[in-house]
Amino acid sequence: MSDTSTTATAQPTTPSPQQPPAKNGAPVWLHQLASRYALIAVWALMALYFYVQVPDTFGTHGTFSSIFGSQQVLVFLAMSALITLAVGEFDLSVASVMGLTATTIPVLAGVHGMNIWLACLIGVGAAILAGAVNAFFVVVMDVSSFVVTLGTGTLLAGIAQAISGTNIVSVNSPALASFATQDVLGMPISFYYGIALALFLAYVLAWTPIGRSMVFVGSNREVARLAGIRVQRIRFGAYIAGGLLAGLAGLLLVATVGGFDSASSASYLLPALAAVFLGTAVVQPGAFNPIGTIVAIYFLTTGIFGLQLLGYQGWIQNAFYGAGLVAAVTLAKVVRDRSKKG
Amino acid sequence: MTTTRLEAHGVGKTFRAATVLRDASLVVRPGEIHALVGQNGCGKSTLIKILTGYHSPDAGMSLAVDGQQLSLPVQWQAARAAGVSVVHQDLGLLDDLTVSENIGIGGFVHSLVTRRIDWKAQDEVARAVLERLELPVSPRDLVGDLPASHRAGVAIARALRDTVAGEGVMILDEATRALPRDELARFHALIRRVVATGTSVVMISHNLEEVLSVSDRVTVLRDGDVVGEGLETASLDEAALARLMLGSSVDRVIRSVAADPDAQVVARIEALELPGHEPLTLEIRRGEVIGLTGLPGTGFEEVPYLVSGARRPSDGTMVIGGRRIDLRRSSVAALMKAGVAMVPERRVRDGLAVELNVRDNLSLPSVRRKGRPWFVSRGWQHRITTDSIHRLAIRARSGHDLVKELSGGNQQKVLFAKWLSVEPVLLVLHEPTQAVDVGARADLLSTVHRAAEEGMGVLLVSTEPADLVEACDRIYVLHPGRPPREMRTEDADEVLEAVYSQPAPAPTPAATGAHHV
């Protein structure tokens, strides 16, 4: 790898070496385009296939809004995981933090009759607190983030079960529900929350000093430190922000569904992480990027939904998430390596 | 008995349209030290990677070891059996393991039945190799505790583990790069003992002085061609060798403008506490390049990090831009703001985020200064990038190239450019020409001169006497327990002598005690 790239600088105009000579003319931009947007092309092909197979069900507005209107919780949760991954940390506790909020709100508002907005505030506050606890152990005590968040994740899942008495808890609040499900141009409003969040994060990472700092902290902490970046503060902040977004994911979950089974929070973790990693295969290949994550989420959802319409049930979700993740990230890496070597 | 140990002819390598090696030959005689030199990107590492089977060669190559033809592409197991071994530049040692374990990796003596490692026998094997090399190291020592030259020795012992004494060819791929100068002589003696038995050594090195003093013959590559094949080093000098490598003559980099001795003082380091040293005070004037050197490992290497806020000294003050900054409780950000920029020694570890592109790396230190909290424009980033690529002759396709795709010399230029772009008042450099080829070195030193002419003060901390005399107006030599010695010289040997002539622990303990109190 290093050698071929060394020689690449000596021959500045030659892209992708391992292509057969016949394709000698394939220009650099085509490779870049391919490596950046291959997943979107696969997505389109997949959608076309489903449309041809089951036009009556797949081609309807109902299907469209089911695919695009159902993943807001996953979007928020994935963004929460993305923030910590971007600064070079792991956060395996995001799903449990979300579960904590999604349990706290119905318990306070539904069971104890607290004002719904106050309950939301407390629920999200608890999530931020959980992020701060993670940050304390990872950043201040310098313990491996993998270990800490695995531990706190399990702990918080237990606490949520204790709060709910291992029951499914629910709250009936039309105000809260409309906050998430109100119809805007044929989609629930929370769909736009997710898109806005991804655009906002993409902007922050690419176009603001704090975002640039985060990228460098994630890429090489010492380089960032020697450039005057307050590395510890950035890492701490990333956990807090991650906690906040996981809390908002929990809030959205309660608002959309009206209740939560605290035992189910673990099942949200892998889809969120899968989407973030799959997102590294699109738009900015090799980097954690919010737009790519959004694409990945809707790519995965489209695939699963289509397959379900074709009659595959239950097991297909896990199978598609897993296989899709490995296949797409591998493909993107292969394309990227080819267009980079010279 | 053949007259050649290793004979490779017609070695070529083409990566798609780019030919990086053309019809190269390498002929190594038994018992010689054969150096392989050339600029970064000249094809020498490709040649080595073909010999070790990492790359497959283009058609038309032949390779023989001790007269026996090897099939191509090279199977590393077959090459190894024929007696070829490699020591890579990072030595590949695991510090937490013992010498015996490090030597045995990949071929432990084990029971054929249970596959259990026979540690006693393994230690014996290790001891035998170590004795052959006359290394005063026990198989049970931890590698991490050994001095640098012994560590390199252990790496060599591993390479020679399976070869019969007096046979085989060992490739040293810049293995001396990590060695401090005072250990280099011991390492060279070790290599000479290896070849004295009849084993051959192929040595890749950027250090021309080392090449000339240690090796018997040298093969020179330039832009993929062999331009000097098996030249006797006795008939060469550094200038001739550099000419071959570059294809044109390189002069010493000499400053055209000397610093004005009465120029305004831009930075003053006051009473900087270095462990084992007297407190250091020095002044750097506008346009002046100050050198700082000493015995490796004595602590003067800390100075760049202490004066830039990367580490905190127990005492010391920096006076810069009319402000006094207490270095005990300052930070990188504060010193950057005051106008200090520091180029650290290890470019890949501390200098650049190699997974990110050139533009992002160059812009990093200015992001906060030039960007607004809610918006960092791309315009100035683009300008800095094109400026830097142009000014330092960085060989990159564009600012979008990832730093890891560049050669070492070009990475170092990016690192320079990154810190020059903040237009510092004081530029601190640590070993700025480490592991770069002669061409890049000349570019880098000229850049230092230009920076000084533009009015920066430069503090150059280095163990490379040639860099110091070519770049600096004044050089301070630090010795533990003594006041720094100031020199003005154009003669690298004079600097070397000042660093090494006086034994380090010169003053008696009583005398130092009295001195300090």
Coordinates of C-alpha atoms in Angstrom, one line a residue, chain B residues 57-264:
Chain B
P57 CA 7.6 -8.2 -10.8
D58 CA 6.9 -7.6 -14.5
A59 CA 8.0 -10.3 -16.9
G60 CA 11.6 -10.7 -17.7
M61 CA 13.2 -10.8 -14.2
S62 CA 15.6 -13.4 -13.0
L63 CA 16.7 -14.0 -9.5
A64 CA 19.4 -16.3 -8.1
V65 CA 20.6 -16.8 -4.6
D66 CA 24.0 -18.6 -4.4
G67 CA 23.6 -19.6 -8.0
Q68 CA 20.3 -21.3 -7.4
Q69 CA 17.4 -19.8 -9.5
L70 CA 14.3 -18.8 -7.6
S71 CA 10.9 -19.0 -9.2
L72 CA 9.0 -15.8 -9.7
P73 CA 7.1 -14.1 -8.2
V74 CA 9.1 -14.6 -5.2
Q75 CA 7.7 -17.0 -2.6
W76 CA 8.9 -15.6 0.7
Q77 CA 9.2 -19.1 2.2
A78 CA 11.5 -20.2 -0.7
A79 CA 13.5 -17.0 -0.5
R80 CA 13.9 -17.5 3.3
A81 CA 15.0 -21.0 2.7
A82 CA 17.6 -19.8 0.2
G83 CA 19.0 -17.5 3.0
V84 CA 17.3 -14.2 2.4
S85 CA 16.2 -12.3 5.5
V86 CA 15.0 -8.8 6.2
V87 CA 15.1 -6.3 9.0
H88 CA 12.5 -3.6 8.6
Q89 CA 12.9 0.0 9.6
D90 CA 10.7 -0.3 12.7
L91 CA 12.6 -3.5 13.7
G92 CA 9.3 -5.3 14.4
L93 CA 10.2 -6.0 18.1
L94 CA 7.6 -6.5 20.8
D95 CA 8.9 -4.6 23.9
D96 CA 6.9 -6.6 26.4
L97 CA 8.4 -9.9 25.4
T98 CA 11.8 -11.4 26.1
V99 CA 14.8 -11.4 23.7
S100 CA 14.3 -15.2 23.2
E101 CA 10.6 -14.8 22.3
N102 CA 11.4 -12.0 19.9
I103 CA 14.0 -14.0 18.2
G104 CA 11.8 -17.1 18.0
I105 CA 8.6 -15.5 16.6
G106 CA 7.5 -17.3 13.5
G107 CA 9.7 -20.4 14.1
F108 CA 9.6 -21.4 17.8
V109 CA 11.3 -24.6 18.7
H110 CA 8.4 -26.8 19.7
S111 CA 7.5 -30.4 20.4
L112 CA 6.4 -32.1 17.2
V113 CA 3.7 -34.0 19.1
T114 CA 2.1 -31.5 21.5
R115 CA 3.1 -28.3 19.5
R116 CA 4.2 -27.0 22.9
I117 CA 7.1 -24.5 22.7
D118 CA 10.3 -25.9 24.2
W119 CA 11.5 -22.8 26.0
K120 CA 14.8 -24.3 27.1
A121 CA 15.7 -25.2 23.5
Q122 CA 14.4 -21.9 22.3
D123 CA 16.6 -20.0 24.7
E124 CA 19.6 -22.1 23.5
V125 CA 18.9 -21.2 19.9
A126 CA 18.6 -17.5 20.9
R127 CA 21.8 -17.7 22.9
A128 CA 23.7 -19.3 20.0
V129 CA 22.7 -16.5 17.6
L130 CA 23.4 -13.8 20.1
E131 CA 26.9 -15.3 20.7
R132 CA 27.5 -15.4 17.0
L133 CA 26.8 -11.7 16.9
E134 CA 28.7 -11.2 20.1
L135 CA 25.8 -9.3 21.6
P136 CA 26.0 -9.0 25.4
V137 CA 22.3 -9.7 25.9
S138 CA 20.6 -12.6 27.8
P139 CA 17.7 -14.5 26.1
R140 CA 15.6 -13.7 29.2
D141 CA 16.0 -9.9 29.1
L142 CA 13.0 -7.9 28.2
V143 CA 13.5 -6.2 24.8
G144 CA 12.0 -3.0 26.1
D145 CA 14.8 -2.6 28.6
L146 CA 17.6 -2.8 26.1
P147 CA 19.5 0.2 24.6
A148 CA 18.7 1.0 21.0
S149 CA 21.7 -0.6 19.4
H150 CA 21.0 -3.9 21.2
R151 CA 17.4 -3.8 20.1
A152 CA 18.6 -3.5 16.5
G153 CA 20.9 -6.4 17.3
V154 CA 18.0 -8.5 18.5
A155 CA 16.2 -7.8 15.2
I156 CA 19.3 -8.9 13.3
A157 CA 19.5 -12.0 15.4
R158 CA 16.0 -12.9 14.5
A159 CA 16.8 -12.3 10.8
L160 CA 19.8 -14.6 11.0
R161 CA 18.2 -17.2 13.2
D162 CA 17.8 -19.8 10.5
T163 CA 20.8 -19.0 8.4
V164 CA 24.0 -20.9 8.7
A165 CA 26.9 -18.6 9.8
G166 CA 28.7 -17.3 6.7
E167 CA 25.8 -17.8 4.3
G168 CA 22.7 -15.9 3.4
V169 CA 21.9 -12.3 2.6
M170 CA 20.3 -9.9 5.1
I171 CA 18.4 -6.8 3.9
L172 CA 18.4 -3.9 6.3
D173 CA 15.6 -1.6 5.2
E174 CA 16.5 1.6 6.9
A175 CA 17.1 -0.3 10.1
T176 CA 19.5 2.4 11.4
R177 CA 17.1 5.2 11.1
A178 CA 15.9 4.9 14.7
L179 CA 19.3 4.6 16.2
P180 CA 20.8 7.6 18.0
R181 CA 24.1 8.6 16.7
D182 CA 26.2 7.4 19.6
E183 CA 24.8 3.9 19.2
L184 CA 25.3 3.9 15.5
A185 CA 29.0 3.0 15.7
R186 CA 28.2 -0.1 17.8
F187 CA 25.5 -1.2 15.3
H188 CA 28.0 -0.8 12.4
A189 CA 30.5 -2.9 14.2
L190 CA 27.8 -5.5 14.6
I191 CA 27.1 -5.5 10.9
R192 CA 30.8 -5.8 10.1
R193 CA 30.9 -8.9 12.4
V194 CA 28.0 -10.4 10.4
V195 CA 29.7 -9.9 7.0
A196 CA 33.1 -11.0 8.3
T197 CA 31.6 -14.5 8.5
G198 CA 30.7 -14.4 4.8
T199 CA 27.0 -13.4 5.1
S200 CA 26.1 -10.5 2.8
V201 CA 24.2 -7.4 3.8
V202 CA 22.1 -5.2 1.6
M203 CA 21.6 -1.9 3.4
I204 CA 19.1 0.8 2.5
S205 CA 19.9 4.2 4.0
H206 CA 19.2 7.8 3.5
N207 CA 22.4 8.7 5.4
L208 CA 25.0 9.1 2.7
E209 CA 27.8 9.5 5.3
E210 CA 26.8 6.1 6.8
V211 CA 26.6 4.5 3.3
L212 CA 30.1 5.7 2.5
S213 CA 31.7 4.7 5.7
V214 CA 30.1 1.3 6.2
S215 CA 29.3 -0.2 2.9
D216 CA 31.7 -1.8 0.3
R217 CA 29.7 -1.1 -2.8
V218 CA 26.6 0.9 -3.6
T219 CA 23.8 0.6 -6.2
V220 CA 22.1 3.9 -6.9
L221 CA 18.5 4.2 -8.2
R222 CA 17.0 7.3 -9.8
D223 CA 13.4 7.5 -11.0
G224 CA 13.2 3.8 -11.5
D225 CA 16.5 3.3 -13.3
V226 CA 19.7 2.0 -11.9
V227 CA 22.2 4.8 -12.5
G228 CA 25.1 3.3 -10.7
E229 CA 25.5 -0.4 -10.3
G230 CA 27.8 -1.8 -7.6
L231 CA 30.1 1.2 -7.4
E232 CA 33.0 0.8 -5.1
T233 CA 32.4 3.3 -2.2
A234 CA 36.1 3.9 -1.8
S235 CA 36.0 5.8 -5.1
L236 CA 33.1 8.0 -4.1
D237 CA 32.4 11.0 -1.9
E238 CA 29.1 12.4 -0.6
A239 CA 28.8 15.0 -3.3
A240 CA 29.4 12.4 -6.1
L241 CA 26.8 10.1 -4.6
A242 CA 24.2 12.8 -4.2
R243 CA 24.8 13.9 -7.8
L244 CA 24.1 10.4 -8.9
M245 CA 20.9 10.2 -6.9
L246 CA 19.6 13.6 -8.0
G247 CA 21.0 13.7 -11.5
S248 CA 22.3 17.2 -10.8
S249 CA 24.7 18.6 -8.4
V250 CA 23.5 19.6 -5.0
D251 CA 25.4 22.3 -3.2
R252 CA 25.3 22.8 0.4
V253 CA 22.3 24.8 1.4
I254 CA 23.9 28.1 2.3
R255 CA 22.1 31.1 3.6
S256 CA 22.3 34.1 1.3
V257 CA 21.4 36.5 4.0
A258 CA 22.9 36.4 7.5
A259 CA 20.8 37.5 10.4
D260 CA 21.2 41.0 11.6
P261 CA 22.8 40.7 15.0
D262 CA 21.1 43.8 16.2
A263 CA 17.6 42.9 15.1
Q264 CA 14.8 43.0 17.5

